């Protein structure tokens, strides 16, 4: 089997199953009739930039960087939900009040969501300023943030 076909199959497998080790991956591939060595698996993991991520069952498994980012975003949103006191606006700046010490992680949560028209965030101890690119987008962004906490 050619390298790109094998690597495509590896990506398919790690999305469908919880592959914890290189040995698990090699044995799964061999069970499918794809002859691989540990060295080949190691090179493929490096080239595909696979990393260990936490699965839904709490175990570590191979995943993509994108999976890791999604997991981080989910955790940040959960913290965001539990930390918000109020959301208001002043012109094109959305002002978010948080419990003390939570503003920076709430700013990170907003940044990780990559909301269209959000230019960026600035966070202090208990306040986050969200710079909105277009004044007419402020209400939509506020509604999106309220939807996260409800």
Coordinates of N, CA and C in Angstrom, one line a residue:
X1 N 0.8 -1.2 0.0 CA 0.0 0.0 0.0 C 0.9 1.2 0.0
X2 N 0.5 2.2 -0.8 CA 1.3 3.4 -0.9 C 1.1 4.3 0.4
X3 N 2.1 5.1 0.6 CA 2.2 5.9 1.9 C 1.0 6.8 2.1
X4 N 0.5 7.5 1.1 CA -0.6 8.4 1.3 C -1.9 7.6 1.5
X5 N -2.1 6.5 0.9 CA -3.3 5.7 1.2 C -3.2 5.1 2.6
X6 N -2.0 4.7 3.0 CA -1.9 4.2 4.4 C -2.2 5.3 5.4
X7 N -1.6 6.5 5.2 CA -1.8 7.6 6.1 C -3.3 8.0 6.1
X8 N -3.9 7.9 5.0 CA -5.4 8.2 5.0 C -6.1 7.2 5.8
X9 N -5.8 6.0 5.7 CA -6.4 4.9 6.5 C -6.1 5.1 8.0
X10 N -4.9 5.6 8.4 CA -4.6 5.9 9.8 C -5.5 7.0 10.3
X11 N -5.7 8.1 9.5 CA -6.6 9.2 9.9 C -8.0 8.7 10.1
X12 N -8.4 7.8 9.2 CA -9.8 7.3 9.3 C -9.9 6.4 10.6
X13 N -8.9 5.6 10.9 CA -9.0 4.8 12.1 C -9.0 5.6 13.4
X14 N -8.1 6.6 13.4 CA -8.1 7.4 14.7 C -9.4 8.2 14.9
X15 N -10.1 8.5 13.9 CA -11.4 9.1 14.0 C -12.5 8.2 14.4
X16 N -12.4 6.9 14.0 CA -13.4 5.9 14.3 C -13.2 5.2 15.6
X17 N -11.9 5.0 16.0 CA -11.6 4.2 17.2 C -10.7 4.9 18.2
X18 N -10.6 4.3 19.3 CA -9.7 4.8 20.3 C -8.4 4.0 20.2
X19 N -7.4 4.6 19.4 CA -6.1 3.9 19.2 C -5.2 4.6 20.2
X20 N -4.7 3.8 21.2 CA -3.9 4.3 22.3 C -2.4 4.3 22.1
X21 N -2.0 3.3 21.3 CA -0.5 3.1 21.2 C -0.2 2.8 19.7
X22 N 1.1 3.0 19.4 CA 1.6 2.6 18.1 C 1.4 1.1 17.8
X23 N 1.5 0.3 18.8 CA 1.3 -1.1 18.7 C -0.2 -1.4 18.3
X24 N -1.1 -0.7 19.0 CA -2.5 -0.8 18.7 C -2.8 -0.5 17.2
X25 N -2.2 0.6 16.8 CA -2.4 1.1 15.4 C -1.8 0.0 14.4
X26 N -0.6 -0.4 14.7 CA 0.0 -1.4 13.8 C -0.8 -2.7 13.7
X27 N -1.3 -3.2 14.9 CA -2.0 -4.4 14.9 C -3.4 -4.2 14.2
X28 N -4.0 -3.1 14.3 CA -5.3 -2.8 13.6 C -5.0 -2.8 12.1
X29 N -4.0 -2.1 11.7 CA -3.7 -2.1 10.2 C -3.3 -3.5 9.7
X30 N -2.6 -4.2 10.5 CA -2.2 -5.6 10.0 C -3.5 -6.5 9.9
X31 N -4.4 -6.2 10.9 CA -5.7 -7.0 10.8 C -6.5 -6.6 9.6
X32 N -6.2 -5.5 9.0 CA -6.9 -5.1 7.8 C -6.1 -5.5 6.5
X33 N -5.0 -6.2 6.7 CA -4.2 -6.7 5.6 C -3.2 -5.7 5.2
X34 N -2.9 -4.7 6.0 CA -1.9 -3.7 5.6 C -0.6 -4.0 6.4
X35 N 0.4 -4.4 5.8 CA 1.7 -4.8 6.4 C 2.5 -3.6 6.8
X36 N 2.7 -3.3 8.0 CA 3.5 -2.1 8.5 C 4.5 -2.5 9.6
X37 N 5.5 -1.7 9.7 CA 6.4 -1.9 10.8 C 6.2 -0.8 11.9
X38 N 6.8 -1.0 13.0 CA 6.7 0.0 14.1 C 7.4 1.3 13.6
X39 N 8.5 1.2 12.9 CA 9.2 2.4 12.4 C 8.3 3.1 11.4
X40 N 7.6 2.4 10.5 CA 6.7 3.1 9.6 C 5.6 3.8 10.3
X41 N 5.0 3.2 11.3 CA 4.0 3.8 12.1 C 4.5 5.0 12.7
X42 N 5.7 5.0 13.3 CA 6.3 6.1 14.0 C 6.5 7.3 13.0
X43 N 7.0 7.0 11.8 CA 7.2 8.0 10.8 C 5.8 8.6 10.4
X44 N 4.8 7.8 10.2 CA 3.5 8.2 9.8 C 2.9 9.2 10.9
X45 N 3.0 8.8 12.1 CA 2.5 9.6 13.2 C 3.2 11.0 13.2
X46 N 4.5 11.0 13.0 CA 5.2 12.2 13.0 C 4.8 13.1 11.8
X47 N 4.7 12.5 10.6 CA 4.3 13.2 9.4 C 2.9 13.7 9.5
X48 N 2.0 13.0 10.1 CA 0.6 13.4 10.2 C 0.4 14.3 11.4
X49 N 1.4 14.5 12.1 CA 1.4 15.4 13.3 C 0.3 15.0 14.3
X50 N 0.2 13.7 14.5 CA -0.7 13.2 15.5 C -0.2 13.4 16.9
X51 N -1.2 13.6 17.8 CA -0.8 13.9 19.2 C -1.8 13.0 20.1
X52 N -1.4 12.9 21.3 CA -2.3 12.2 22.3 C -3.3 13.1 22.8
X53 N -4.6 12.8 22.7 CA -5.7 13.6 23.2 C -6.5 12.7 24.2
X54 N -7.3 13.4 25.0 CA -8.1 12.7 25.9 C -9.4 12.3 25.2
X55 N -9.8 11.0 25.3 CA -11.0 10.5 24.7 C -12.2 10.8 25.6
X56 N -13.4 10.5 25.1 CA -14.6 10.7 25.9 C -14.6 9.8 27.1
X57 N -13.8 8.7 27.0 CA -13.8 7.7 28.2 C -12.7 8.1 29.2
X58 N -12.0 9.2 28.9 CA -10.9 9.6 29.8 C -9.5 9.0 29.5
X59 N -9.5 8.1 28.5 CA -8.2 7.5 28.1 C -7.5 8.4 27.1
X60 N -6.2 8.2 27.0 CA -5.4 8.9 26.0 C -5.5 8.1 24.7
X61 N -5.6 8.8 23.6 CA -5.7 8.2 22.3 C -5.0 9.1 21.3
X62 N -4.7 8.5 20.1 CA -4.1 9.4 19.0 C -5.2 10.2 18.4
X63 N -4.9 11.5 18.2 CA -5.8 12.4 17.5 C -5.1 13.4 16.8
X64 N -5.8 14.3 16.1 CA -5.2 15.4 15.3 C -5.1 16.6 16.2
X65 N -4.3 17.6 15.8 CA -4.2 18.8 16.5 C -5.6 19.5 16.6
X66 N -6.4 19.4 15.5 CA -7.7 20.0 15.5 C -8.6 19.4 16.6
X67 N -8.5 18.1 16.8 CA -9.3 17.4 17.9 C -8.9 18.0 19.2
X68 N -7.6 18.2 19.4 CA -7.1 18.8 20.7 C -7.6 20.2 20.9
X69 N -7.6 21.0 19.8 CA -8.1 22.4 19.9 C -9.6 22.4 20.3
X70 N -10.4 21.4 19.7 CA -11.8 21.3 20.0 C -12.1 21.0 21.4
X71 N -11.3 20.1 21.9 CA -11.4 19.7 23.3 C -11.1 20.8 24.3
X72 N -10.0 21.6 23.9 CA -9.7 22.8 24.7 C -10.8 23.8 24.7
X73 N -11.4 24.1 23.5 CA -12.5 25.0 23.3 C -13.7 24.6 24.1
X74 N -14.0 23.3 24.1 CA -15.1 22.8 24.9 C -14.9 23.1 26.4
X75 N -13.7 22.9 26.9 CA -13.5 23.1 28.3 C -13.5 24.6 28.6
X76 N -13.0 25.4 27.7 CA -13.0 26.9 28.0 C -14.5 27.4 28.0
X77 N -15.3 26.9 27.1 CA -16.7 27.3 27.1 C -17.5 26.9 28.4
X78 N -17.1 25.7 28.9 CA -17.8 25.3 30.2 C -17.4 26.3 31.3
X79 N -16.1 26.7 31.3 CA -15.7 27.6 32.3 C -16.3 29.0 32.1
X80 N -16.4 29.4 30.8 CA -17.1 30.6 30.4 C -18.5 30.7 31.0
X81 N -19.3 29.6 30.8 CA -20.6 29.5 31.2 C -20.8 29.8 32.7
X82 N -19.8 29.3 33.5 CA -19.9 29.3 34.9 C -19.3 30.6 35.5
X83 N -18.7 31.5 34.7 CA -18.0 32.6 35.2 C -18.6 34.0 34.8
X84 N -19.5 34.0 33.9 CA -20.1 35.3 33.4 C -21.1 35.8 34.4
X85 N -20.9 37.1 34.7 CA -21.9 37.9 35.5 C -22.8 38.7 34.6
X86 N -22.2 39.4 33.7 CA -23.0 40.2 32.8 C -22.3 40.5 31.4
X87 N -23.1 40.8 30.4 CA -22.6 41.1 29.1 C -23.3 42.4 28.7
X88 N -22.6 43.4 28.3 CA -23.1 44.7 27.8 C -22.3 45.2 26.7
X89 N -22.7 46.3 26.1 CA -21.9 46.9 25.0 C -21.7 48.4 25.1
X90 N -20.6 48.9 24.6 CA -20.4 50.3 24.5 C -19.8 50.5 23.1
X91 N -20.7 51.0 22.2 CA -20.3 51.2 20.8 C -19.9 49.8 20.2
X92 N -18.7 49.7 19.7 CA -18.2 48.4 19.1 C -17.4 47.5 20.1
X93 N -17.5 47.8 21.4 CA -16.9 47.0 22.4 C -17.9 46.3 23.2
X94 N -17.8 45.0 23.3 CA -18.7 44.2 24.2 C -17.9 44.1 25.5
X95 N -18.6 44.4 26.6 CA -18.0 44.4 27.9 C -18.6 43.2 28.7
X96 N -17.7 42.3 29.1 CA -18.2 41.1 29.8 C -17.6 41.2 31.2
X97 N -18.5 41.1 32.2 CA -18.0 41.0 33.6 C -18.0 39.6 34.0
X98 N -17.0 39.2 34.7 CA -16.8 37.8 35.2 C -16.6 37.8 36.7
X99 N -16.6 36.6 37.3 CA -16.2 36.5 38.6 C -14.8 36.8 38.7
X100 N -14.3 37.3 39.9 CA -12.9 37.7 40.0 C -11.9 36.5 39.5
X101 N -10.9 36.9 38.7 CA -9.9 36.0 38.3 C -10.2 35.2 37.1
X102 N -11.5 35.4 36.5 CA -11.9 34.5 35.4 C -11.8 35.2 34.0
X103 N -11.5 36.5 34.0 CA -11.6 37.2 32.7 C -10.7 36.6 31.7
X104 N -9.5 36.3 32.0 CA -8.5 35.8 31.0 C -8.9 34.5 30.4
X105 N -9.5 33.6 31.2 CA -9.9 32.4 30.6 C -11.1 32.6 29.7
X106 N -12.0 33.5 30.1 CA -13.2 33.8 29.3 C -12.8 34.4 28.0
X107 N -11.8 35.3 28.0 CA -11.3 35.9 26.8 C -10.7 34.8 25.9
X108 N -10.0 33.8 26.5 CA -9.5 32.7 25.7 C -10.6 31.9 25.1
X109 N -11.7 31.7 25.8 CA -12.8 31.0 25.3 C -13.4 31.7 24.1
X110 N -13.6 33.0 24.2 CA -14.1 33.7 23.1 C -13.2 33.7 21.9
X111 N -11.9 33.8 22.1 CA -10.9 33.7 21.0 C -10.9 32.3 20.4
X112 N -11.1 31.3 21.1 CA -11.1 29.9 20.6 C -12.3 29.7 19.7
X113 N -13.4 30.4 19.9 CA -14.6 30.2 19.2 C -14.5 30.8 17.8
X114 N -13.5 31.7 17.6 CA -13.3 32.3 16.3 C -14.7 32.9 15.7
X115 N -15.3 33.7 16.5 CA -16.6 34.3 16.1 C -16.3 35.3 15.0
X116 N -17.1 35.2 13.9 CA -16.9 36.2 12.9 C -17.1 37.6 13.4
X117 N -16.4 38.6 12.9 CA -16.4 40.0 13.3 C -15.9 40.3 14.7
X118 N -15.3 39.3 15.4 CA -14.6 39.6 16.6 C -13.1 39.8 16.3
X119 N -12.7 41.0 16.5 CA -11.3 41.4 16.2 C -10.3 40.8 17.2
X120 N -10.7 40.7 18.5 CA -9.9 40.2 19.5 C -10.4 40.5 20.9
X121 N -9.8 40.1 21.9 CA -10.2 40.3 23.3 C -9.0 40.9 24.1
X122 N -9.4 41.6 25.1 CA -8.5 42.1 26.1 C -9.1 41.8 27.5
X123 N -8.3 41.1 28.3 CA -8.9 40.7 29.6 C -8.1 41.2 30.8
X124 N -8.8 41.6 31.8 CA -8.2 42.0 33.0 C -8.4 40.9 34.1
X125 N -8.8 41.3 35.3 CA -9.1 40.3 36.3 C -10.5 39.8 36.3
X126 N -11.5 40.8 36.1 CA -12.9 40.4 36.1 C -13.7 41.1 35.0
X127 N -13.0 41.6 34.0 CA -13.6 42.2 32.8 C -12.9 41.8 31.5
X128 N -13.7 41.6 30.5 CA -13.2 41.3 29.2 C -13.8 42.3 28.2
X129 N -12.9 42.9 27.4 CA -13.4 43.8 26.3 C -13.2 43.0 25.0
X130 N -14.3 42.9 24.3 CA -14.3 42.2 23.0 C -14.4 43.3 21.9
X131 N -13.4 43.4 21.1 CA -13.4 44.4 20.0 C -14.2 43.8 18.8
X132 N -15.2 44.5 18.4 CA -16.1 44.0 17.3 C -15.8 44.9 16.1
X133 N -15.5 44.2 15.0 CA -15.1 44.9 13.7 C -16.2 45.8 13.2
X134 N -17.5 45.4 13.2 CA -18.6 46.1 12.6 C -19.6 46.4 13.7
X135 N -19.9 47.7 13.9 CA -20.9 48.1 14.9 C -22.2 47.3 14.7
X136 N -22.7 47.1 13.5 CA -23.9 46.4 13.3 C -23.9 44.9 13.7
X137 N -22.7 44.4 14.0 CA -22.5 43.0 14.5 C -22.6 42.8 16.0
X138 N -22.6 43.9 16.7 CA -22.5 43.8 18.2 C -23.7 43.0 18.8
X139 N -24.9 43.3 18.4 CA -26.0 42.6 18.9 C -26.0 41.1 18.6
X140 N -25.6 40.7 17.4 CA -25.4 39.3 17.1 C -24.4 38.6 18.0
X141 N -23.3 39.3 18.2 CA -22.2 38.7 19.0 C -22.7 38.6 20.5
X142 N -23.4 39.6 21.0 CA -24.0 39.5 22.3 C -25.0 38.3 22.4
X143 N -25.8 38.2 21.4 CA -26.8 37.1 21.4 C -26.0 35.7 21.4
X144 N -25.0 35.6 20.6 CA -24.2 34.4 20.5 C -23.6 34.1 21.9
X145 N -23.1 35.1 22.6 CA -22.4 34.9 23.9 C -23.5 34.5 24.9
X146 N -24.7 35.1 24.9 CA -25.7 34.7 25.8 C -26.2 33.2 25.5
X147 N -26.2 32.9 24.2 CA -26.6 31.5 23.9 C -25.6 30.5 24.5
X148 N -24.3 30.9 24.6 CA -23.4 30.0 25.2 C -23.6 29.7 26.7
X149 N -24.1 30.7 27.4 CA -24.3 30.6 28.8 C -25.7 30.1 29.2
X150 N -26.6 30.0 28.3 CA -28.0 29.5 28.6 C -28.1 28.1 28.2

